[in-house]
mmCIF file of C-alpha atoms in Angstrom:
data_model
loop_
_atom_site.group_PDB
_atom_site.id
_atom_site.type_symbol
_atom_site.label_atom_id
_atom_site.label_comp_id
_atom_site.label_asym_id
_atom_site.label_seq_id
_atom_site.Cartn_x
_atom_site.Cartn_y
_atom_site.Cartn_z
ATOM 1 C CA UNK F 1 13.997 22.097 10.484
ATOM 2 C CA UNK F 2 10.100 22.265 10.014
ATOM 3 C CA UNK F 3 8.777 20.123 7.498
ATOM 4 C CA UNK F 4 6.195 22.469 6.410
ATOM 5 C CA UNK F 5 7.801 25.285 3.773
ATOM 6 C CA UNK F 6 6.606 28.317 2.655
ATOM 7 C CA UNK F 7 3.809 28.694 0.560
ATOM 8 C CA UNK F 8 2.793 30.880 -2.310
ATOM 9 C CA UNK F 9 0.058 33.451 -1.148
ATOM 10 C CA UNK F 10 -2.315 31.761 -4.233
ATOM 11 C CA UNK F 11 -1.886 28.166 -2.629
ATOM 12 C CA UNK F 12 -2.133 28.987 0.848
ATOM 13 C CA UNK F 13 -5.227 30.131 0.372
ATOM 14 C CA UNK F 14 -6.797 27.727 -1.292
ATOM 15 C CA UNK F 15 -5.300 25.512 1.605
ATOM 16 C CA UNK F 16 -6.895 27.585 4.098
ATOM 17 C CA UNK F 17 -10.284 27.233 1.969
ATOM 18 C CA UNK F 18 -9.819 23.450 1.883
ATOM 19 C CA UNK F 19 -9.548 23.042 5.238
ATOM 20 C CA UNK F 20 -12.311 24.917 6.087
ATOM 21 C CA UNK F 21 -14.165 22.892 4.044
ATOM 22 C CA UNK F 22 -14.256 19.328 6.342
ATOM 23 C CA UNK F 23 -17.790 19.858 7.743
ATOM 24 C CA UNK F 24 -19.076 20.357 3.853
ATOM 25 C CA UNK F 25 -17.279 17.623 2.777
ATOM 26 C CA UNK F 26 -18.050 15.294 5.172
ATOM 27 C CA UNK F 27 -21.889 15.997 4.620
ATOM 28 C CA UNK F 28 -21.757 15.619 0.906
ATOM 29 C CA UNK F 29 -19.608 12.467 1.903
ATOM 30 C CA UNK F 30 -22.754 10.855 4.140
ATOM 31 C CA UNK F 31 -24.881 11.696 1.598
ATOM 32 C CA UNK F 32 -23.135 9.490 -0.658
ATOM 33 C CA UNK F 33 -22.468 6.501 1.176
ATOM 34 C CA UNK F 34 -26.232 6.476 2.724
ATOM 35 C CA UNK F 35 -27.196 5.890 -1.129
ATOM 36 C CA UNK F 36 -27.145 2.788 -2.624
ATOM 37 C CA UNK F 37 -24.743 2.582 -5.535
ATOM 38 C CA UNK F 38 -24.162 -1.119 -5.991
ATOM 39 C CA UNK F 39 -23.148 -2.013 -9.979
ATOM 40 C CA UNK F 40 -26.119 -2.043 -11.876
ATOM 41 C CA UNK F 41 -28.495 -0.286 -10.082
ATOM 42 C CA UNK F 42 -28.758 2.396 -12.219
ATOM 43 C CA UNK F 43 -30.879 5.043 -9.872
ATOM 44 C CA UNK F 44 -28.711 4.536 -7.042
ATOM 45 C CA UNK F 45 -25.804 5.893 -9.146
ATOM 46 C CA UNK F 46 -27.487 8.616 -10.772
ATOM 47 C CA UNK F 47 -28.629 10.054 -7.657
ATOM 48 C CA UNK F 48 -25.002 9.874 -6.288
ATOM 49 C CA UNK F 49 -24.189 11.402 -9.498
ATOM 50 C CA UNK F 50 -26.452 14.121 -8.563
ATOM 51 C CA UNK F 51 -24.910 14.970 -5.746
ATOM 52 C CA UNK F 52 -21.522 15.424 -6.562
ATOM 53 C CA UNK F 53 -23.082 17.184 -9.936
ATOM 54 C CA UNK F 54 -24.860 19.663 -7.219
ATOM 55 C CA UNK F 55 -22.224 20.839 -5.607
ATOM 56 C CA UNK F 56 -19.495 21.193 -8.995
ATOM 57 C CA UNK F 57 -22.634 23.009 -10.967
ATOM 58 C CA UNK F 58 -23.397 25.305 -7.589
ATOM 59 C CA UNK F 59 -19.487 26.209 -7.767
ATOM 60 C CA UNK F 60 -19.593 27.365 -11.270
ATOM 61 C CA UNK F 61 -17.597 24.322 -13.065
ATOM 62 C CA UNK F 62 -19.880 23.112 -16.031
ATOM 63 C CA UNK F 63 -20.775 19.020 -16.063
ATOM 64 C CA UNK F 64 -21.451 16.648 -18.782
ATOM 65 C CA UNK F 65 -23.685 13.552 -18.431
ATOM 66 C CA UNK F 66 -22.181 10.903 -20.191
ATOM 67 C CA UNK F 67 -25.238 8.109 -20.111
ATOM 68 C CA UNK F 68 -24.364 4.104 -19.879
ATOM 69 C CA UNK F 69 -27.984 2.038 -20.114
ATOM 70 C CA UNK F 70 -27.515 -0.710 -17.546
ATOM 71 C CA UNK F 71 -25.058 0.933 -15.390
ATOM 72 C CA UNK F 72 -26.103 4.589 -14.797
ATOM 73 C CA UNK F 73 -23.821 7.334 -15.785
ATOM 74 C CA UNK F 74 -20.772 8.898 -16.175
ATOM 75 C CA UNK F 75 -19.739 12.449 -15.005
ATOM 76 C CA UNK F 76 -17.461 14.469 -16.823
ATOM 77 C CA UNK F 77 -15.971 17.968 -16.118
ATOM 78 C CA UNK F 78 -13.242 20.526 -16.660
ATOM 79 C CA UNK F 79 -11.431 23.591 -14.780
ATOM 80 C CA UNK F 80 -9.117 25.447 -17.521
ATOM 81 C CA UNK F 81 -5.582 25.468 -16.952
ATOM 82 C CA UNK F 82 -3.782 29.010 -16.916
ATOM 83 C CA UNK F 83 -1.102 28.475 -19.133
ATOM 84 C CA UNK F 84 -2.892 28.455 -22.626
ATOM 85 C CA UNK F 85 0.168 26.794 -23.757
ATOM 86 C CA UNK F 86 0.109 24.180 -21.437
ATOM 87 C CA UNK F 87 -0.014 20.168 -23.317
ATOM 88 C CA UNK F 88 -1.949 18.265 -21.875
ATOM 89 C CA UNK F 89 -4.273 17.525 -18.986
ATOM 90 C CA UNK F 90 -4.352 16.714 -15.734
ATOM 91 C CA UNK F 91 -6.709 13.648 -14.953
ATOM 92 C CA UNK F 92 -8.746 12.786 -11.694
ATOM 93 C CA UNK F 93 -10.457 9.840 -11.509
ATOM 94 C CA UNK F 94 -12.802 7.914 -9.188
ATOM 95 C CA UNK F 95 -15.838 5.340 -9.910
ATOM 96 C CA UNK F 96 -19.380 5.776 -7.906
ATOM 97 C CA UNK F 97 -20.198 2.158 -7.909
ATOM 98 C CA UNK F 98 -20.252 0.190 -4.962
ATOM 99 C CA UNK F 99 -19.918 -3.725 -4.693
ATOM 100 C CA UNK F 100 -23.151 -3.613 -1.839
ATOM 101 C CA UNK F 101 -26.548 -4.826 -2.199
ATOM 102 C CA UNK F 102 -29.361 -2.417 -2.378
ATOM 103 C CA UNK F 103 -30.624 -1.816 1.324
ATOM 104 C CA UNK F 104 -27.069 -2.209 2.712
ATOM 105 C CA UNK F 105 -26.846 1.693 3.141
ATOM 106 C CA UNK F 106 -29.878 1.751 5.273
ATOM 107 C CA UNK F 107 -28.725 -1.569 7.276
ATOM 108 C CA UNK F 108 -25.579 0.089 8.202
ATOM 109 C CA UNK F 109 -25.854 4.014 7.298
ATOM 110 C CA UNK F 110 -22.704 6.683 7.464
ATOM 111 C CA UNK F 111 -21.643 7.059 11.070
ATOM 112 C CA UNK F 112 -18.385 8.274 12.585
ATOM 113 C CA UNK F 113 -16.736 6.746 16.162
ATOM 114 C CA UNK F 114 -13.350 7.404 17.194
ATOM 115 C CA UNK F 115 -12.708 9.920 14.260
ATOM 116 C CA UNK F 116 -13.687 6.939 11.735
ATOM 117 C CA UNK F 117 -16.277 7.148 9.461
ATOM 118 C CA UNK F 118 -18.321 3.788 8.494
ATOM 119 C CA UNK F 119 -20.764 2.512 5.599
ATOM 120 C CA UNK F 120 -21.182 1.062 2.478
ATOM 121 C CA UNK F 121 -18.343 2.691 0.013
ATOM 122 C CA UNK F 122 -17.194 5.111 2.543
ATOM 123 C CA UNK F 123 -13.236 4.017 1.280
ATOM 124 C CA UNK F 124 -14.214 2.202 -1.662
ATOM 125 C CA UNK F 125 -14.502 5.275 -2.981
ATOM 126 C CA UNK F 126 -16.916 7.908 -1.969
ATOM 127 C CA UNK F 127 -14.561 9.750 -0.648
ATOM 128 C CA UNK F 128 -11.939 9.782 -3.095
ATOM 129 C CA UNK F 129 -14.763 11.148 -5.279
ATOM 130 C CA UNK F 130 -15.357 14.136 -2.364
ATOM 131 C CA UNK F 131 -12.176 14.479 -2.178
ATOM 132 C CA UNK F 132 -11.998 15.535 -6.132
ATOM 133 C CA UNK F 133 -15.200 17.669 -6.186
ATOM 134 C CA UNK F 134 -13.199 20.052 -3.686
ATOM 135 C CA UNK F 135 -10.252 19.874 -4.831
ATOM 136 C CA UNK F 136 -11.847 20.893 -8.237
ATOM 137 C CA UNK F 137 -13.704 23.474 -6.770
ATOM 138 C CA UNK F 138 -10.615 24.628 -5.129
ATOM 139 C CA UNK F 139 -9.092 25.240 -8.204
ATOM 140 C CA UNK F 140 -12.035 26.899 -9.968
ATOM 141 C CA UNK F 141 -12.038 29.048 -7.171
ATOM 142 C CA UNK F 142 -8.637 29.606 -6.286
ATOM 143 C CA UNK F 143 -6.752 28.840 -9.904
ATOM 144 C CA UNK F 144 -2.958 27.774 -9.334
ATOM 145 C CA UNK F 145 -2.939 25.099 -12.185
ATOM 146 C CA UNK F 146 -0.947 25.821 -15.240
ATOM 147 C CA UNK F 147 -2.716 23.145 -17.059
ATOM 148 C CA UNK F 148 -6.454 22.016 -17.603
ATOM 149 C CA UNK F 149 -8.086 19.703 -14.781
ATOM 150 C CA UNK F 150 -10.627 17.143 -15.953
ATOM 151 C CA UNK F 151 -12.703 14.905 -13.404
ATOM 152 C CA UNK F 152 -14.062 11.850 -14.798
ATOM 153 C CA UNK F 153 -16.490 9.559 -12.441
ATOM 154 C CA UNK F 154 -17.668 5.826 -14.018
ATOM 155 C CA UNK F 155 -20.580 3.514 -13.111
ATOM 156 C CA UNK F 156 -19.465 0.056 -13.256
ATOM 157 C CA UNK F 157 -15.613 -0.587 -12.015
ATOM 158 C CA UNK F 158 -16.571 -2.767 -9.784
ATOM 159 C CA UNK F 159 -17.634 -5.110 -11.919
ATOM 160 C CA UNK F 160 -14.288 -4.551 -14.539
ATOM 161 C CA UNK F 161 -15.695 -2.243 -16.100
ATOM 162 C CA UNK F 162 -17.203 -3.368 -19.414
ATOM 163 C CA UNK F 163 -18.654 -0.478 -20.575
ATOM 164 C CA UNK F 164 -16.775 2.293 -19.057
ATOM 165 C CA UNK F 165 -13.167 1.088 -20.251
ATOM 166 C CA UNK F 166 -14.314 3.230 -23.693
ATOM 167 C CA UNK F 167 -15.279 6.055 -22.486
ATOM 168 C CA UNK F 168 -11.910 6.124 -20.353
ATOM 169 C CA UNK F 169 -9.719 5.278 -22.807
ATOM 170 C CA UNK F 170 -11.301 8.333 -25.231
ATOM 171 C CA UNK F 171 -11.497 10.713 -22.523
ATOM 172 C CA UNK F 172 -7.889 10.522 -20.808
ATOM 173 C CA UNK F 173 -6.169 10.491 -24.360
ATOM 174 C CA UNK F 174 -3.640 13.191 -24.272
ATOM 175 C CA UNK F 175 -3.426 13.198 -19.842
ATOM 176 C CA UNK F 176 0.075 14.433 -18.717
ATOM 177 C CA UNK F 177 -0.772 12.087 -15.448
ATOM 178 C CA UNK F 178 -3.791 10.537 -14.103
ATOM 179 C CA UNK F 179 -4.749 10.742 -10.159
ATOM 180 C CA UNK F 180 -7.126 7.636 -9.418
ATOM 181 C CA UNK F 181 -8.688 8.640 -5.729
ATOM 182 C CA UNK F 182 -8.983 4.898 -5.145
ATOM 183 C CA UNK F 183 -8.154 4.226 -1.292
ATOM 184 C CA UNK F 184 -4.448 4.251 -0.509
ATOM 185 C CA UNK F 185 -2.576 1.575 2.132
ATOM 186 C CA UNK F 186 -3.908 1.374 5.612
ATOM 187 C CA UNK F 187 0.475 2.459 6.290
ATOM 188 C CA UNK F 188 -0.914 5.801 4.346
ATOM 189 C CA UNK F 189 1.036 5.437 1.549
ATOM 190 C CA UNK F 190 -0.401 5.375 -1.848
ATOM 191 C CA UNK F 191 -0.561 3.365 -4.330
ATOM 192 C CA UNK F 192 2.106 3.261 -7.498
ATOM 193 C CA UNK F 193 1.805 -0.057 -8.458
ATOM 194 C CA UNK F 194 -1.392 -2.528 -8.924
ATOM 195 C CA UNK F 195 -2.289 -6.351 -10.202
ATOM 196 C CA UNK F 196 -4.509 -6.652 -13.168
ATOM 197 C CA UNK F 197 -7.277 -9.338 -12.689
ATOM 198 C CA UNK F 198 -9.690 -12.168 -14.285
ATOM 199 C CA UNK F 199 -12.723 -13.403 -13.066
ATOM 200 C CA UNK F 200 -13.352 -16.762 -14.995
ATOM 201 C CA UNK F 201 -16.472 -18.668 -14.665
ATOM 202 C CA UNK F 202 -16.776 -22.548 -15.540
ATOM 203 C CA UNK F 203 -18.326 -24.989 -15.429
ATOM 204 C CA UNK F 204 -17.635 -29.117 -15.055
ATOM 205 C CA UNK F 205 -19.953 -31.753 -16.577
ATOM 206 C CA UNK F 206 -20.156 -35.200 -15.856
ATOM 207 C CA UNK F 207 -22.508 -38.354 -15.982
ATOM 208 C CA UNK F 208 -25.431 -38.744 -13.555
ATOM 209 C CA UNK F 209 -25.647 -42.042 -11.950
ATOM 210 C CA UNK F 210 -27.524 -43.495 -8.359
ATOM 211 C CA UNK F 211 -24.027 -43.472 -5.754
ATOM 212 C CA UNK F 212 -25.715 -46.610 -4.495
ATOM 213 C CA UNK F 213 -26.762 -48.736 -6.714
ATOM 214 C CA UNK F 214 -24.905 -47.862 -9.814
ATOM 215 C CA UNK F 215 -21.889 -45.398 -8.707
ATOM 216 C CA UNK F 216 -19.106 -47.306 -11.709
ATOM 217 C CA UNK F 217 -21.900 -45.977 -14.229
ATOM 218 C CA UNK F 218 -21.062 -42.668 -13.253
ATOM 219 C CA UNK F 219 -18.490 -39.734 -14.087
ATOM 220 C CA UNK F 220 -18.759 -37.173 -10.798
ATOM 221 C CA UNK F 221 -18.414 -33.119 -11.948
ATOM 222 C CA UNK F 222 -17.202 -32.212 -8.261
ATOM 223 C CA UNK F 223 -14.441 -34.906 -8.309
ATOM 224 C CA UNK F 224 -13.203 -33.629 -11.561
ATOM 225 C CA UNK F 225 -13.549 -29.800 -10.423
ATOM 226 C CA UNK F 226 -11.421 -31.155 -7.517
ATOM 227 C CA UNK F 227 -8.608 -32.118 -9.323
ATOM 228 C CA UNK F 228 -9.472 -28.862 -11.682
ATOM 229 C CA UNK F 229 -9.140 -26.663 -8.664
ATOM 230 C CA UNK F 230 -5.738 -28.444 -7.540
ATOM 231 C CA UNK F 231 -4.205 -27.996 -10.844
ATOM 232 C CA UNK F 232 -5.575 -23.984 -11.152
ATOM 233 C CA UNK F 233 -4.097 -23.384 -7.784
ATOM 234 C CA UNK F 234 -0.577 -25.412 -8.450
ATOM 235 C CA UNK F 235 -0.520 -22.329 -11.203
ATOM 236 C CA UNK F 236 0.281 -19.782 -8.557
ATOM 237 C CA UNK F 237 3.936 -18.698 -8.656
ATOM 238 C CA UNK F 238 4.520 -19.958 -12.893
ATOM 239 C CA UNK F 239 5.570 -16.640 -12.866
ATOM 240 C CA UNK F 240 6.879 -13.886 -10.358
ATOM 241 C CA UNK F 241 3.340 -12.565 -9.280
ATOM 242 C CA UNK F 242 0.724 -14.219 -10.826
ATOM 243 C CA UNK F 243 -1.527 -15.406 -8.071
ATOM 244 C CA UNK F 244 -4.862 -18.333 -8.968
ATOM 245 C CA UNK F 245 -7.970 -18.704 -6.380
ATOM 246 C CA UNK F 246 -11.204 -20.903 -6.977
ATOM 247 C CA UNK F 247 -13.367 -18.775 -4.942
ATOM 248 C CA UNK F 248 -16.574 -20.317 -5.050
ATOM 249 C CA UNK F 249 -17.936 -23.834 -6.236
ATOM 250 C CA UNK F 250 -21.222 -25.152 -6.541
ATOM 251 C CA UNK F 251 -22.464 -28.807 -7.679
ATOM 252 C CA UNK F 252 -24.489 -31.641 -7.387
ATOM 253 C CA UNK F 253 -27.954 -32.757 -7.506
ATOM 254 C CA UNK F 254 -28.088 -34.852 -4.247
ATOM 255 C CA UNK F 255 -25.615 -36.913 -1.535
ATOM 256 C CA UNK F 256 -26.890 -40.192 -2.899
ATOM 257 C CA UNK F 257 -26.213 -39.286 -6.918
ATOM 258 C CA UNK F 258 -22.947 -38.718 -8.777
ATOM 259 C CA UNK F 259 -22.809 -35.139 -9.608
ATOM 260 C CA UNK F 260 -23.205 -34.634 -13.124
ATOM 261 C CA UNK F 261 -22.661 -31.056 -13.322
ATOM 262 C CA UNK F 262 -20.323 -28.946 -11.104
ATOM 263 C CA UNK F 263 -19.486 -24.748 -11.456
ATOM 264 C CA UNK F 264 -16.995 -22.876 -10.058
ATOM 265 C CA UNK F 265 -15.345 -19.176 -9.746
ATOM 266 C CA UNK F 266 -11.830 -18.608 -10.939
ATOM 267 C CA UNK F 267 -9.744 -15.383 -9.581
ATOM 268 C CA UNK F 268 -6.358 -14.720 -11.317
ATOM 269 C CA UNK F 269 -4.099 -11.880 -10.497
ATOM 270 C CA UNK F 270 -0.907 -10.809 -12.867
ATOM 271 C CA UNK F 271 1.456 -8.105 -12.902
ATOM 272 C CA UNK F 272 2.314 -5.706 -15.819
ATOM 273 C CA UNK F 273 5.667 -7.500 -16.307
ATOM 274 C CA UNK F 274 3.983 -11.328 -16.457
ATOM 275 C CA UNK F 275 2.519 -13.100 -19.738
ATOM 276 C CA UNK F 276 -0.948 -12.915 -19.142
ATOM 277 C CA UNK F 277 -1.829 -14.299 -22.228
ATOM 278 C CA UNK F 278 0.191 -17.567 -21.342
ATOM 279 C CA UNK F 279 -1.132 -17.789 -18.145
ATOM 280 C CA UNK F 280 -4.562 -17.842 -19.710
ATOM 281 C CA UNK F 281 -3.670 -20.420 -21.843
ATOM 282 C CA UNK F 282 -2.153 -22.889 -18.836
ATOM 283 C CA UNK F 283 -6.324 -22.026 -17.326
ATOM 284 C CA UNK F 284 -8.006 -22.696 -20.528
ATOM 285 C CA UNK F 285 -6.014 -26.538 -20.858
ATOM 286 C CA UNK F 286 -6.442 -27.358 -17.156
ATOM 287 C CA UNK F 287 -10.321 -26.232 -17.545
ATOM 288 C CA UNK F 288 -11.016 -28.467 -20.983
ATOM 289 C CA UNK F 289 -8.784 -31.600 -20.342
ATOM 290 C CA UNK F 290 -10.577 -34.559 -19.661
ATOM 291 C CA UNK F 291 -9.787 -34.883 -15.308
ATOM 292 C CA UNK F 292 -11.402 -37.607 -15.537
ATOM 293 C CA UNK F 293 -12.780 -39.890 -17.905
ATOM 294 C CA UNK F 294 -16.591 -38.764 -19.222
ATOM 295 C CA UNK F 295 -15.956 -35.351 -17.663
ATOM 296 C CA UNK F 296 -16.028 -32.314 -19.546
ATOM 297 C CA UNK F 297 -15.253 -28.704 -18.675
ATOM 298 C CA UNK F 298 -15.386 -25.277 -20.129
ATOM 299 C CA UNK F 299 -15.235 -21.542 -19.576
ATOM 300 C CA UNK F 300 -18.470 -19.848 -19.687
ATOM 301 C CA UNK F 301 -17.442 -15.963 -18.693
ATOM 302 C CA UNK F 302 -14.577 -13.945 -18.416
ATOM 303 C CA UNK F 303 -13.651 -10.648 -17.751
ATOM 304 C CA UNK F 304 -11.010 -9.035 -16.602
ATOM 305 C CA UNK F 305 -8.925 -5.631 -15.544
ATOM 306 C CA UNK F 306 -5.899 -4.484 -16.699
ATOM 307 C CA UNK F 307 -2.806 -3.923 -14.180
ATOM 308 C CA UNK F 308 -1.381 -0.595 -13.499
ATOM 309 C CA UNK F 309 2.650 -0.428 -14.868
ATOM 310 C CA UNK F 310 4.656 0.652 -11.641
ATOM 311 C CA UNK F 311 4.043 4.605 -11.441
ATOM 312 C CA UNK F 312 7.412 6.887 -13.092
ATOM 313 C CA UNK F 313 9.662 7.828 -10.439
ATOM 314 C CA UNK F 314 9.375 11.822 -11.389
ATOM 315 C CA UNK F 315 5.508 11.995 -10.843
ATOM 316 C CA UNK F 316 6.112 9.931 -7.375
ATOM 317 C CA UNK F 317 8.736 12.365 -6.448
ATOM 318 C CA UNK F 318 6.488 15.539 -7.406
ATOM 319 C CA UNK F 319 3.706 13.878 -5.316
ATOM 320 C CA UNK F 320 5.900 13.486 -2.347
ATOM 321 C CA UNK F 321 7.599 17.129 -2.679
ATOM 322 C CA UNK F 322 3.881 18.417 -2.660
ATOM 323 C CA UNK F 323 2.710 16.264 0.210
ATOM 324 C CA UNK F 324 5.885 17.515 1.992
ATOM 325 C CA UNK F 325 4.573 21.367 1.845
ATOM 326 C CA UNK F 326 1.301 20.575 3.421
ATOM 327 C CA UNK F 327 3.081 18.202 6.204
ATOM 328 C CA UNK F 328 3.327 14.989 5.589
ATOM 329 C CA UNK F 329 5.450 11.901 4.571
ATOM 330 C CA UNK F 330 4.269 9.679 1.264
ATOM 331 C CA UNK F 331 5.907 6.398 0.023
ATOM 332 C CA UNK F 332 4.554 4.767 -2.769
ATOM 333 C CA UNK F 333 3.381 1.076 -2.270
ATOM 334 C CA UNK F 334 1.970 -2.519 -4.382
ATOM 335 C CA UNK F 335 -1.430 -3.572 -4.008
ATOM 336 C CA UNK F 336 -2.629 -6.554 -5.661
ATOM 337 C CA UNK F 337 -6.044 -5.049 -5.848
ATOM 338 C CA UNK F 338 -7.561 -3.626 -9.391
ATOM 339 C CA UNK F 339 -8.402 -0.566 -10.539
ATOM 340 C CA UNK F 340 -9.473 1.420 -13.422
ATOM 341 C CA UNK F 341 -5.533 2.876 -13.313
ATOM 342 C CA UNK F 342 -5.269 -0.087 -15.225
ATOM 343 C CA UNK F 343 -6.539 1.179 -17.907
ATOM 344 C CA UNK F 344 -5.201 4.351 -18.197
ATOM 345 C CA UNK F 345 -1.610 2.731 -17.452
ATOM 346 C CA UNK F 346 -1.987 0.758 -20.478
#
């Protein structure tokens, strides 16, 4: 029996129109990733902006800037649904920031070998954001939703987003689902279930003193953010997910002095189901206690994303019947990665 069934004249056709489309969207696609878009550089995302504002305005669909000083902008935009009795929406989602440097676009620009394309944001996620300018412009063209499509594209995700969480949580009030076009599992599944994560920064203090001549008179930073970084890390497993990493450290003034200041980079990744705010706590002790005597330590940033609740069962199963009629197999799959699903989830 053929996979593939039957489709409704409506739907095939926008199909048909969809799949011509792969030469379009993979242009609009290169023009994205060869522009810089790192967090914070606010002209590299508007001009992305403007290019996936280009082609919704040139197919009739109406945009709204939504402006956020320090990170760029926000696009927002609607098809109307055909059943004016429809509740609800129907939200797609994507972010235009990148986590690359400006120049890393014209280091390594777009290119495509062996049916893969390459560059900076090319998965993470230019072309989840392609992917929802055609499939909105599929729909204004072709109509087959019963209820209202909205597309809403941030500026700063990759960074937790700070400023964009509020202008997420007002704008998917009221969403029947939410479709986040960040990149699915390398198996091809995608994704119904995510980590939420914080990024603490602290910092270690201790007493300066010549390693030579004078080491006893001394309190060393990096031995204390040693025995910090043991304890952080012995965190792992307290409960059924929760995951700890000291990613980066820094310290010292020279070999031959006893460091009297040390920093370091804290990654923490929870489920839905865990006590965040106790595992926060457990940090926050392990952080301030005195490691060692005339050592000091404290947190001096935080931030953090929220995890994404395990996905209903019903809006998995409607995704896979769909994916079924156009030919392929779906499973839905954990990543302990972040997203802005978080938010909406909560």
């Amino acid at each position: 029996m053929s996979l593939v069934t039957p489709q409704p004249p409506a739907t095939q056709a926008l199909l048909d129109w969809l799949a011509s489309q792969q030469p379009a969207m993979e242009a609009l696609l290169a023009q994205t990733v060869n522009t810089d878009s790192g967090s914070g550089h606010e002209a590299g995302v508007r001009q992305v902006a403007a290019l996936l504002r280009g082609r919704l305005e040139a197919a009739g669909i109406a945009v709204t800037t939504l402006p956020q000083p320090g990170w760029g902008e926000c696009l927002l935009a609607r098809i109307a649904g055909s059943n004016p009795a429809a509740t609800g929406h129907l939200q797609l989602m994507g972010h235009m920031d990148t986590v690359f440097p400006q120049g890393t676009a014209a280091e390594r620009p777009w290119r495509v070998e062996a049916g893969k394309a390459f560059g900076p944001g090319v998965a993470d996620m230019k072309s989840g954001l392609v992917m929802n300018v055609f499939v909105a412009e599929a729909l204004a063209r072709f109509g087959g939703n019963a209820s209202p499509v909205h597309l809403l594209f941030t500026c700063d995700e990759e960074v937790g987003s700070p400023d964009c969480r509020t202008v997420i949580r007002e704008h998917v009030q009221g969403a029947r689902a939410v479709l986040n076009a960040e990149p699915g599992r390398i198996s091809g599944n995608v994704v119904n279930e995510r980590k939420g994560s914080y990024r603490i920064d602290f910092e270690v203090h201790g007493v300066a003193a010549h390693a030579g001549i004078n080491p006893a008179q001394g309190a060393s930073a990096i031995d204390a953010l040693a025995r910090k970084t043991l304890a952080l890390h012995a965190l792992t497993g307290c409960q059924p997910g929760v995951t700890l990493n000291v990613g980066m450290v820094q310290g010292g003034m020279a070999s031959n002095v006893v460091a009297p200041l040390a920093s370091a980079h804290l990654d923490l990744r929870f489920t839905a189901d865990n006590d965040v705010n106790d595992v926060l706590a457990r940090i926050r002790a392990i952080i301030e206690e005195e490691s060692l005597p005339r050592t000091s330590g404290r947190i001096v940033a935080q931030t953090g994303s929220l995890p994404m609740a395990r996905t209903p069962d019903d809006l998995l199963h409607t995704y896979q019947r769909c994916a079924q009629q156009v030919g392929f197999a779906v499973d839905g799959e954990t990543t302990g990665g972040a997203a802005d699903s978080g938010i909406t989830s909560q």
